[in-house]
mmCIF file with all atom_site columns, C-alpha atoms in Angstrom:
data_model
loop_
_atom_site.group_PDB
_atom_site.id
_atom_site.type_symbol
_atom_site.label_atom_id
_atom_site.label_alt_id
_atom_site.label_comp_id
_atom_site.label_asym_id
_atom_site.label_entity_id
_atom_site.label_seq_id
_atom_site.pdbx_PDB_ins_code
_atom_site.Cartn_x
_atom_site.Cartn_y
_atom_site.Cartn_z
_atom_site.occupancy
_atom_site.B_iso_or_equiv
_atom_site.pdbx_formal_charge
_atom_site.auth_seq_id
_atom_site.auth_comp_id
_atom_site.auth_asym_id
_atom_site.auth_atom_id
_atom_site.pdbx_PDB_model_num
ATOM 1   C CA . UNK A 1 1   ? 112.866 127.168 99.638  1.00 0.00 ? 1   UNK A CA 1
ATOM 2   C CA . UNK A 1 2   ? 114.310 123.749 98.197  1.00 0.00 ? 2   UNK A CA 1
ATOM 3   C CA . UNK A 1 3   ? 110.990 122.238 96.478  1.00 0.00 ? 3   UNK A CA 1
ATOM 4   C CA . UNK A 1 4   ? 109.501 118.839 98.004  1.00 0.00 ? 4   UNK A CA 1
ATOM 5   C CA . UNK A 1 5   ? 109.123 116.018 96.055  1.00 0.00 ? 5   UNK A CA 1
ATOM 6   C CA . UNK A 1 6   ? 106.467 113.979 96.138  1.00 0.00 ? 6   UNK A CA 1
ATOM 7   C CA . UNK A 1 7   ? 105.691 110.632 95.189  1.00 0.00 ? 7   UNK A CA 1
ATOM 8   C CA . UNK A 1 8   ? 102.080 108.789 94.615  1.00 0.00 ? 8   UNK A CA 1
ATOM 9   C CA . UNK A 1 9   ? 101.022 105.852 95.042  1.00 0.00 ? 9   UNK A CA 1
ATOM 10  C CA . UNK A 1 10  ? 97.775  104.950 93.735  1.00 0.00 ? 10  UNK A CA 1
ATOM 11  C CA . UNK A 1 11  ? 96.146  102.321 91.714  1.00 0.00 ? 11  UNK A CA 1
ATOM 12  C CA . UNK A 1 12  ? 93.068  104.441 90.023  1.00 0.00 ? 12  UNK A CA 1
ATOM 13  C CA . UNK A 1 13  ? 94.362  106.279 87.160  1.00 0.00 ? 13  UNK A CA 1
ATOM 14  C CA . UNK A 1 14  ? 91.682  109.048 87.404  1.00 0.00 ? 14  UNK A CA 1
ATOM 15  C CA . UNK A 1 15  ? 92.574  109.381 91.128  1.00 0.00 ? 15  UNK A CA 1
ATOM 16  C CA . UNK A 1 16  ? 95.908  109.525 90.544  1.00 0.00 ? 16  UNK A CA 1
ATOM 17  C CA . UNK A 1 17  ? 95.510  112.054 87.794  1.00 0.00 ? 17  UNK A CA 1
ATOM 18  C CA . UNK A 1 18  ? 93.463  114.650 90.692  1.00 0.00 ? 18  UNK A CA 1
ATOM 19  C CA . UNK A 1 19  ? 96.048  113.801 93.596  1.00 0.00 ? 19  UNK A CA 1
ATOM 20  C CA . UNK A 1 20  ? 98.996  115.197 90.958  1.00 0.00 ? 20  UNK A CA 1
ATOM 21  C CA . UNK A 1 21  ? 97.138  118.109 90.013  1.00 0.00 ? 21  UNK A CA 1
ATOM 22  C CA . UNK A 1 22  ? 96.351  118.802 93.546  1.00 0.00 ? 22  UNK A CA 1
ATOM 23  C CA . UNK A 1 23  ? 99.728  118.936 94.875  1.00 0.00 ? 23  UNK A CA 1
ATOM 24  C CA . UNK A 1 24  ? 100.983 120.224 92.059  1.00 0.00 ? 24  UNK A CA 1
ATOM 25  C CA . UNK A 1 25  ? 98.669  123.266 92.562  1.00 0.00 ? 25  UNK A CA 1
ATOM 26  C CA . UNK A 1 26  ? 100.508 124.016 95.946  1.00 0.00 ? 26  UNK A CA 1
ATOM 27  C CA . UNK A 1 27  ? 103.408 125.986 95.865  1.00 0.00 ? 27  UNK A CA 1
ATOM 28  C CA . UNK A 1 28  ? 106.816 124.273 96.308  1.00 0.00 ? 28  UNK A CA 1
ATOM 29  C CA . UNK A 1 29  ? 105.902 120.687 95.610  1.00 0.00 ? 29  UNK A CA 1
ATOM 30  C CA . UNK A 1 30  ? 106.278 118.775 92.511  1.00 0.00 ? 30  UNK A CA 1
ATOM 31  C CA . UNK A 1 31  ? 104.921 115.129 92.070  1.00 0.00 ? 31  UNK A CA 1
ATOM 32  C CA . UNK A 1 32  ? 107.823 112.876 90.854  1.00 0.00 ? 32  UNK A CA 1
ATOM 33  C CA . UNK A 1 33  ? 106.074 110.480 89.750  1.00 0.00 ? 33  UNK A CA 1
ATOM 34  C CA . UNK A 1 34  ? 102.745 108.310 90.132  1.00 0.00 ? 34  UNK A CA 1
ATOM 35  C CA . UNK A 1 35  ? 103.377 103.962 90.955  1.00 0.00 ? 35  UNK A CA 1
ATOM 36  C CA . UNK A 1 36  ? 100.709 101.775 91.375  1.00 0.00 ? 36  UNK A CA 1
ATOM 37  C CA . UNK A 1 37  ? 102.742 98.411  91.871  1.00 0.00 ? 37  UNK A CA 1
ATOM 38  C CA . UNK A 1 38  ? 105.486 97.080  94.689  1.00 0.00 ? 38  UNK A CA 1
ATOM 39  C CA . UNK A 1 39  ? 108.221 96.701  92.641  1.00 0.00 ? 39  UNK A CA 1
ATOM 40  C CA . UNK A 1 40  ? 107.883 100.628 90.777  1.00 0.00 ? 40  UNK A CA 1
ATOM 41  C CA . UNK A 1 41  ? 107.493 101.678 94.365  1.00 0.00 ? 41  UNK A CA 1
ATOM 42  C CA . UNK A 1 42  ? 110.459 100.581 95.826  1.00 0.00 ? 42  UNK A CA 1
ATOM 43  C CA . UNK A 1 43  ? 112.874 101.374 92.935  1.00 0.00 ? 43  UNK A CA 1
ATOM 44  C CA . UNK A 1 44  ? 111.399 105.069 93.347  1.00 0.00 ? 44  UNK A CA 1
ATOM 45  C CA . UNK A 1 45  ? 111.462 104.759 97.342  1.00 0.00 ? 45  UNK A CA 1
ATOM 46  C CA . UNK A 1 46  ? 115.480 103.629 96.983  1.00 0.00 ? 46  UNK A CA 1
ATOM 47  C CA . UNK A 1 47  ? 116.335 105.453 93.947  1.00 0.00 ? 47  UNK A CA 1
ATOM 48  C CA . UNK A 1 48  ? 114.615 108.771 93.335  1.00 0.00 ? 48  UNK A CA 1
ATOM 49  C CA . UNK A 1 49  ? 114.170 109.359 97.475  1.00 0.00 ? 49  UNK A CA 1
ATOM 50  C CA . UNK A 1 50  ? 111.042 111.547 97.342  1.00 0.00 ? 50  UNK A CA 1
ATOM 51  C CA . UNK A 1 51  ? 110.941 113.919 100.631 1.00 0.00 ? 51  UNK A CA 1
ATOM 52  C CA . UNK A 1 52  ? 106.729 112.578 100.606 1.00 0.00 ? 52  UNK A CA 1
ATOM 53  C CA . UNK A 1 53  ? 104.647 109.570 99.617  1.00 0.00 ? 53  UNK A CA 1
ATOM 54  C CA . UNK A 1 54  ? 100.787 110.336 99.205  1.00 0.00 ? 54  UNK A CA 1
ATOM 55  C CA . UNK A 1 55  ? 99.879  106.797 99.253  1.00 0.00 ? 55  UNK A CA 1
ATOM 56  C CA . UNK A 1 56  ? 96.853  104.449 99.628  1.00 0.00 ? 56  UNK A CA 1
ATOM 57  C CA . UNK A 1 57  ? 96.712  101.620 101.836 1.00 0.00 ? 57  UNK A CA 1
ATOM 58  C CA . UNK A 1 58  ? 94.878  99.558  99.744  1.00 0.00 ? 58  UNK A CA 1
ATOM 59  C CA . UNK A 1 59  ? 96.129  98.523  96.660  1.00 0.00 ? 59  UNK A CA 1
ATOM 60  C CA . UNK A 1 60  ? 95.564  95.400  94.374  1.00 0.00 ? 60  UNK A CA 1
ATOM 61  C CA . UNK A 1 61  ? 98.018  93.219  95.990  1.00 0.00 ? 61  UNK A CA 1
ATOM 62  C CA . UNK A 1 62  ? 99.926  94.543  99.475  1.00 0.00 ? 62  UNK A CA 1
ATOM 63  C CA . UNK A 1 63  ? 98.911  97.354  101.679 1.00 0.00 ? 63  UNK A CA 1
ATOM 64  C CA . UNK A 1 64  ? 100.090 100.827 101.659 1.00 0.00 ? 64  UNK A CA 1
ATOM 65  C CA . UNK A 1 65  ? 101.321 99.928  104.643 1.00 0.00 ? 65  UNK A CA 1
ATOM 66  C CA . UNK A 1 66  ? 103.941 97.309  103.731 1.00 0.00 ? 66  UNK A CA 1
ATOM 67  C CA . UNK A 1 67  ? 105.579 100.088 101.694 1.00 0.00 ? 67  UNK A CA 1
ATOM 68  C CA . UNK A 1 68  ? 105.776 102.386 105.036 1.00 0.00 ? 68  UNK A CA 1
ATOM 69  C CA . UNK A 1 69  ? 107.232 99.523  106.850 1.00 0.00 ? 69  UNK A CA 1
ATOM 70  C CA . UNK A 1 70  ? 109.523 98.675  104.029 1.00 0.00 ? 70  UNK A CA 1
ATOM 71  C CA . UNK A 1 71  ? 110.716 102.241 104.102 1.00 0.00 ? 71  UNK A CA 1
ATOM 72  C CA . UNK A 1 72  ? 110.892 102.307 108.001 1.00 0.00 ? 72  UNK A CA 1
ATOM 73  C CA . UNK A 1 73  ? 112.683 99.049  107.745 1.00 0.00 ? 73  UNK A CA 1
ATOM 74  C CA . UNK A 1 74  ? 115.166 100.183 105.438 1.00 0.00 ? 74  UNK A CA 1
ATOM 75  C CA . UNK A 1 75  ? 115.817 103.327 107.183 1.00 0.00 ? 75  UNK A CA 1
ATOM 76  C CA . UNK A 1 76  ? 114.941 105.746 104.113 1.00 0.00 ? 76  UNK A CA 1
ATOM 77  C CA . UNK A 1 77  ? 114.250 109.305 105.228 1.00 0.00 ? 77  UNK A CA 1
ATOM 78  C CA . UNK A 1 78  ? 111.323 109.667 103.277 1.00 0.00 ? 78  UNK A CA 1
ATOM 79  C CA . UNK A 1 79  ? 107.398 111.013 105.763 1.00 0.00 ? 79  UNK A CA 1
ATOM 80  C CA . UNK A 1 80  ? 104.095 109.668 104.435 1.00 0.00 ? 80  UNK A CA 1
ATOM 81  C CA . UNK A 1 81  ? 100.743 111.135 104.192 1.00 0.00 ? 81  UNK A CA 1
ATOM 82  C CA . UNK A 1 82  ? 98.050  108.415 103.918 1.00 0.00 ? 82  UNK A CA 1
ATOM 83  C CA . UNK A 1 83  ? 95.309  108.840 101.935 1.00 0.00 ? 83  UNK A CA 1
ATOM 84  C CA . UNK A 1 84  ? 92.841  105.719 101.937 1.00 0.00 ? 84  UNK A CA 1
ATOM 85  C CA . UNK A 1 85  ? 89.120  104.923 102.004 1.00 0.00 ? 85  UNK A CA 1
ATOM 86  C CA . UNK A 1 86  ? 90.513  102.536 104.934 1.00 0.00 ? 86  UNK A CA 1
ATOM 87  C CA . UNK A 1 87  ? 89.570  103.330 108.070 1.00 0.00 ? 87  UNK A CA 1
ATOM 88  C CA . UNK A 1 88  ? 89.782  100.936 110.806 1.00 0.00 ? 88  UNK A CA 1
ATOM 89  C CA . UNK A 1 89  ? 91.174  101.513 114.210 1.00 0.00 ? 89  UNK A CA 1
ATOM 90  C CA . UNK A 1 90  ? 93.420  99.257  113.306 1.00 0.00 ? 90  UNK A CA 1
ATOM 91  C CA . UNK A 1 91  ? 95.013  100.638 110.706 1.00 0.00 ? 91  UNK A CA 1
ATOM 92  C CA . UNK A 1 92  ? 95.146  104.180 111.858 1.00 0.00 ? 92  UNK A CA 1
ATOM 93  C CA . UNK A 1 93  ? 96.769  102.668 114.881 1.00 0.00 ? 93  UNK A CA 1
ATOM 94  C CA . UNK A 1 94  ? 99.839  101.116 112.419 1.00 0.00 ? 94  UNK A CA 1
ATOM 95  C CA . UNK A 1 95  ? 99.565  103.721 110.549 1.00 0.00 ? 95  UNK A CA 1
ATOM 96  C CA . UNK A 1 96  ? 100.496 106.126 113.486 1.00 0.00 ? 96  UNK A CA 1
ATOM 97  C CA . UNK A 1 97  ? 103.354 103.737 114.730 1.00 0.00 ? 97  UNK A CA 1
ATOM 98  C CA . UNK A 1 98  ? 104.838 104.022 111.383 1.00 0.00 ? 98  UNK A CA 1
ATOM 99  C CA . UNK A 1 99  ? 105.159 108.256 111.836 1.00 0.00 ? 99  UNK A CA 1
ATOM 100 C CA . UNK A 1 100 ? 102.781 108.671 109.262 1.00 0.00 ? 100 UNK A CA 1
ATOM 101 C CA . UNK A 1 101 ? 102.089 112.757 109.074 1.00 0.00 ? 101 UNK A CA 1
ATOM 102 C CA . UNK A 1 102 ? 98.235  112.461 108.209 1.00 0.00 ? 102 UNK A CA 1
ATOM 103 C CA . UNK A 1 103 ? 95.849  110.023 107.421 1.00 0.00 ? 103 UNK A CA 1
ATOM 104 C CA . UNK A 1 104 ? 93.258  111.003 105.542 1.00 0.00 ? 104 UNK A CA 1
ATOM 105 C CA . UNK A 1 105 ? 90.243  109.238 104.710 1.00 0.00 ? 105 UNK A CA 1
ATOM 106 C CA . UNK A 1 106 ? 88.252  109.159 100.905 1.00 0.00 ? 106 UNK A CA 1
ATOM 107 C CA . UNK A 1 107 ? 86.606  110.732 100.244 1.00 0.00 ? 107 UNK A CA 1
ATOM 108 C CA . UNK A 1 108 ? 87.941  113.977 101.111 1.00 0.00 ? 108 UNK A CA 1
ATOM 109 C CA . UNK A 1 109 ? 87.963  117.382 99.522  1.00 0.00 ? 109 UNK A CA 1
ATOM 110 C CA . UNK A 1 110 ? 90.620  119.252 98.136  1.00 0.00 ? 110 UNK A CA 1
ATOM 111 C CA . UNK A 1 111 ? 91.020  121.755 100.888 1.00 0.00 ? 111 UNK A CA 1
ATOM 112 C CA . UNK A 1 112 ? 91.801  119.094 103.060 1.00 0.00 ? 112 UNK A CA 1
ATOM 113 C CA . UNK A 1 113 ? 94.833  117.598 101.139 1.00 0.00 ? 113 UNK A CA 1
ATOM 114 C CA . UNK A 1 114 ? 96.300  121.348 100.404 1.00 0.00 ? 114 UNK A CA 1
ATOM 115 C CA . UNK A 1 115 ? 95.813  121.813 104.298 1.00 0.00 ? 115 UNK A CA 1
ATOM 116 C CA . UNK A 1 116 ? 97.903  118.650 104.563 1.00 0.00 ? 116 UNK A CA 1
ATOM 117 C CA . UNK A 1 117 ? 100.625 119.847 102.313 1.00 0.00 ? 117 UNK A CA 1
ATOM 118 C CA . UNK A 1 118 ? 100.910 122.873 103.636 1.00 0.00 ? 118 UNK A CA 1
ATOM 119 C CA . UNK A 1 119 ? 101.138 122.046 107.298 1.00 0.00 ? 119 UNK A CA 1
ATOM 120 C CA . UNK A 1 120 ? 104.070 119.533 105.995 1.00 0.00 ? 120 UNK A CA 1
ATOM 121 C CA . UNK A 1 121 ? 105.722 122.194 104.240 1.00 0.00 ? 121 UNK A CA 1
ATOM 122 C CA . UNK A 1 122 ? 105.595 124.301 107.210 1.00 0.00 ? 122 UNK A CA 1
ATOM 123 C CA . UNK A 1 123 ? 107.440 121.080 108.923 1.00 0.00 ? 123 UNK A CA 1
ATOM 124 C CA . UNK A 1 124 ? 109.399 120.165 106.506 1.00 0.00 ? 124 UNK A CA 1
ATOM 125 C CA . UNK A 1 125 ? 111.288 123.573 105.916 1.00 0.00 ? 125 UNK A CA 1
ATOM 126 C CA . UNK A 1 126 ? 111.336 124.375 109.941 1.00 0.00 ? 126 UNK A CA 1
ATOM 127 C CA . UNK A 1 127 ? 113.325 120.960 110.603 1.00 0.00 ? 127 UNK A CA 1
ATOM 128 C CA . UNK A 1 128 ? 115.678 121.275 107.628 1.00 0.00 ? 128 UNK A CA 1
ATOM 129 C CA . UNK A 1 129 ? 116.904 124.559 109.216 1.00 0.00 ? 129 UNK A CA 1
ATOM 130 C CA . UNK A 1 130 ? 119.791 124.128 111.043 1.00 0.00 ? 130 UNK A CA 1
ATOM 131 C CA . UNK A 1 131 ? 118.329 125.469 114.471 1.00 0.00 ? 131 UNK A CA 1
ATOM 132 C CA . UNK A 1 132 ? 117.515 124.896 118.194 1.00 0.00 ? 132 UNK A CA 1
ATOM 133 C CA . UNK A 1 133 ? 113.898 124.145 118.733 1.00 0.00 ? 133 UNK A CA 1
ATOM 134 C CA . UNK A 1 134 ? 112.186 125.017 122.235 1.00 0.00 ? 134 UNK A CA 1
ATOM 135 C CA . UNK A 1 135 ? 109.775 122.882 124.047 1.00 0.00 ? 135 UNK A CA 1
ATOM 136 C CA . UNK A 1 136 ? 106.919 125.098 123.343 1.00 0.00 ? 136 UNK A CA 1
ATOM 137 C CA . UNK A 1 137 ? 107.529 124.830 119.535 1.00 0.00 ? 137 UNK A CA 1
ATOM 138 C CA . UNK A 1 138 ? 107.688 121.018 120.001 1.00 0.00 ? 138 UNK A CA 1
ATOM 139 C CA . UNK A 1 139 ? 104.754 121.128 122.055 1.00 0.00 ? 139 UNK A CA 1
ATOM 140 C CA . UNK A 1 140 ? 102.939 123.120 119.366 1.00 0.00 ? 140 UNK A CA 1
ATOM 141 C CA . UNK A 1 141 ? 103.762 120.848 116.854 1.00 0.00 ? 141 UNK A CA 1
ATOM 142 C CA . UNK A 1 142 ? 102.323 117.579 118.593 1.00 0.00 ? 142 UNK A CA 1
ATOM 143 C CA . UNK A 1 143 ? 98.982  119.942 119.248 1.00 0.00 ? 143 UNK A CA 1
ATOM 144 C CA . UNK A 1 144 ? 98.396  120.903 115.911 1.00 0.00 ? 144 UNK A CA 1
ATOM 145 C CA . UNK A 1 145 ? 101.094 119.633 113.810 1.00 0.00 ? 145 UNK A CA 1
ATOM 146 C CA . UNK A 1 146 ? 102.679 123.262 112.580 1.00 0.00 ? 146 UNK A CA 1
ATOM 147 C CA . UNK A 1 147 ? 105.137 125.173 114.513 1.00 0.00 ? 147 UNK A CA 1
ATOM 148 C CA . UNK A 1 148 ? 105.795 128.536 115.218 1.00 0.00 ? 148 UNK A CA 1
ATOM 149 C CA . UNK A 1 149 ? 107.213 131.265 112.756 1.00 0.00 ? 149 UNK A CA 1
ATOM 150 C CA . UNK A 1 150 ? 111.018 131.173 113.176 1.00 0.00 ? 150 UNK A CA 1
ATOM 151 C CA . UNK A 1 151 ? 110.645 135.059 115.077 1.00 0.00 ? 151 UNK A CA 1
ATOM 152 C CA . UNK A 1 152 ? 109.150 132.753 117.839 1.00 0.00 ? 152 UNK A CA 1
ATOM 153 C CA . UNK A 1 153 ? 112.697 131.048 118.634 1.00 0.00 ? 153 UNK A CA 1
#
């Protein structure tokens, strides 16, 4: 398995800091690199293409949610995890529009960001397959976001 890069974006230092060790301590993901301001974030969103942004939606001067739009916009292939102390409906609500995988609100414990990861490496390695996908393993996904082993096809 390929690993998945990850990029984080994240304006506390000492949060920063536990979200890299965190995902570092699940297997087949490696943090890239931590950004804190627009323009570091969009050089690494264009240049480095990271398969995953962990990212916070609020930040000292835009939203985490300009950057998903900006990536959107731009049309880089790059799936977001959101992982704010926002949460309004109204957010959540952009934030799903935007295809973000999870949102998860702060605090939050570790098991719950490795749960994350996990279910997105589950996704991530069963749609870089080259493969058919049924309905029911489609349907499974939207129900609880992983899909079935690939004996299931």
């Amino acid at each position: 398995m390929d690993t998945i890069s990850v990029l984080i974006v994240e304006d506390n230092p000492v949060i920063a800091k536990i979200h890299r060790e965190l995902v570092e301590s699940v297997e087949g993901f490696t943090v890239v690199s931590i950004a804190a301001t627009r323009k570091k974030i969009v050089d690494l969103l264009v240049n480095k293409r990271p398969n995953l942004v962990i990212i916070d939606n609020h930040l000292p001067d835009f939203s985490g949610l300009e950057i998903i739009s900006f990536a959107r916009n731009s049309g880089l292939p790059i799936d977001f995890i959101m992982a704010t102390a926002v949460n309004d409906g109204t957010s959540l609500t952009l934030a799903l529009r935007y295809g973000v995988m999870d949102y998860i609100i702060k605090p939050f414990s570790a098991e719950r960001l490795k749960a994350s990861l996990a279910s997105y490496r589950l996704f991530f390695m069963q749609l870089t397959e080259e493969r058919i996908l049924l309905q029911k393993q489609i349907d499974e996904w939207y129900k609880t976001k992983t899909f079935f082993s690939p004996a299931d096809n």
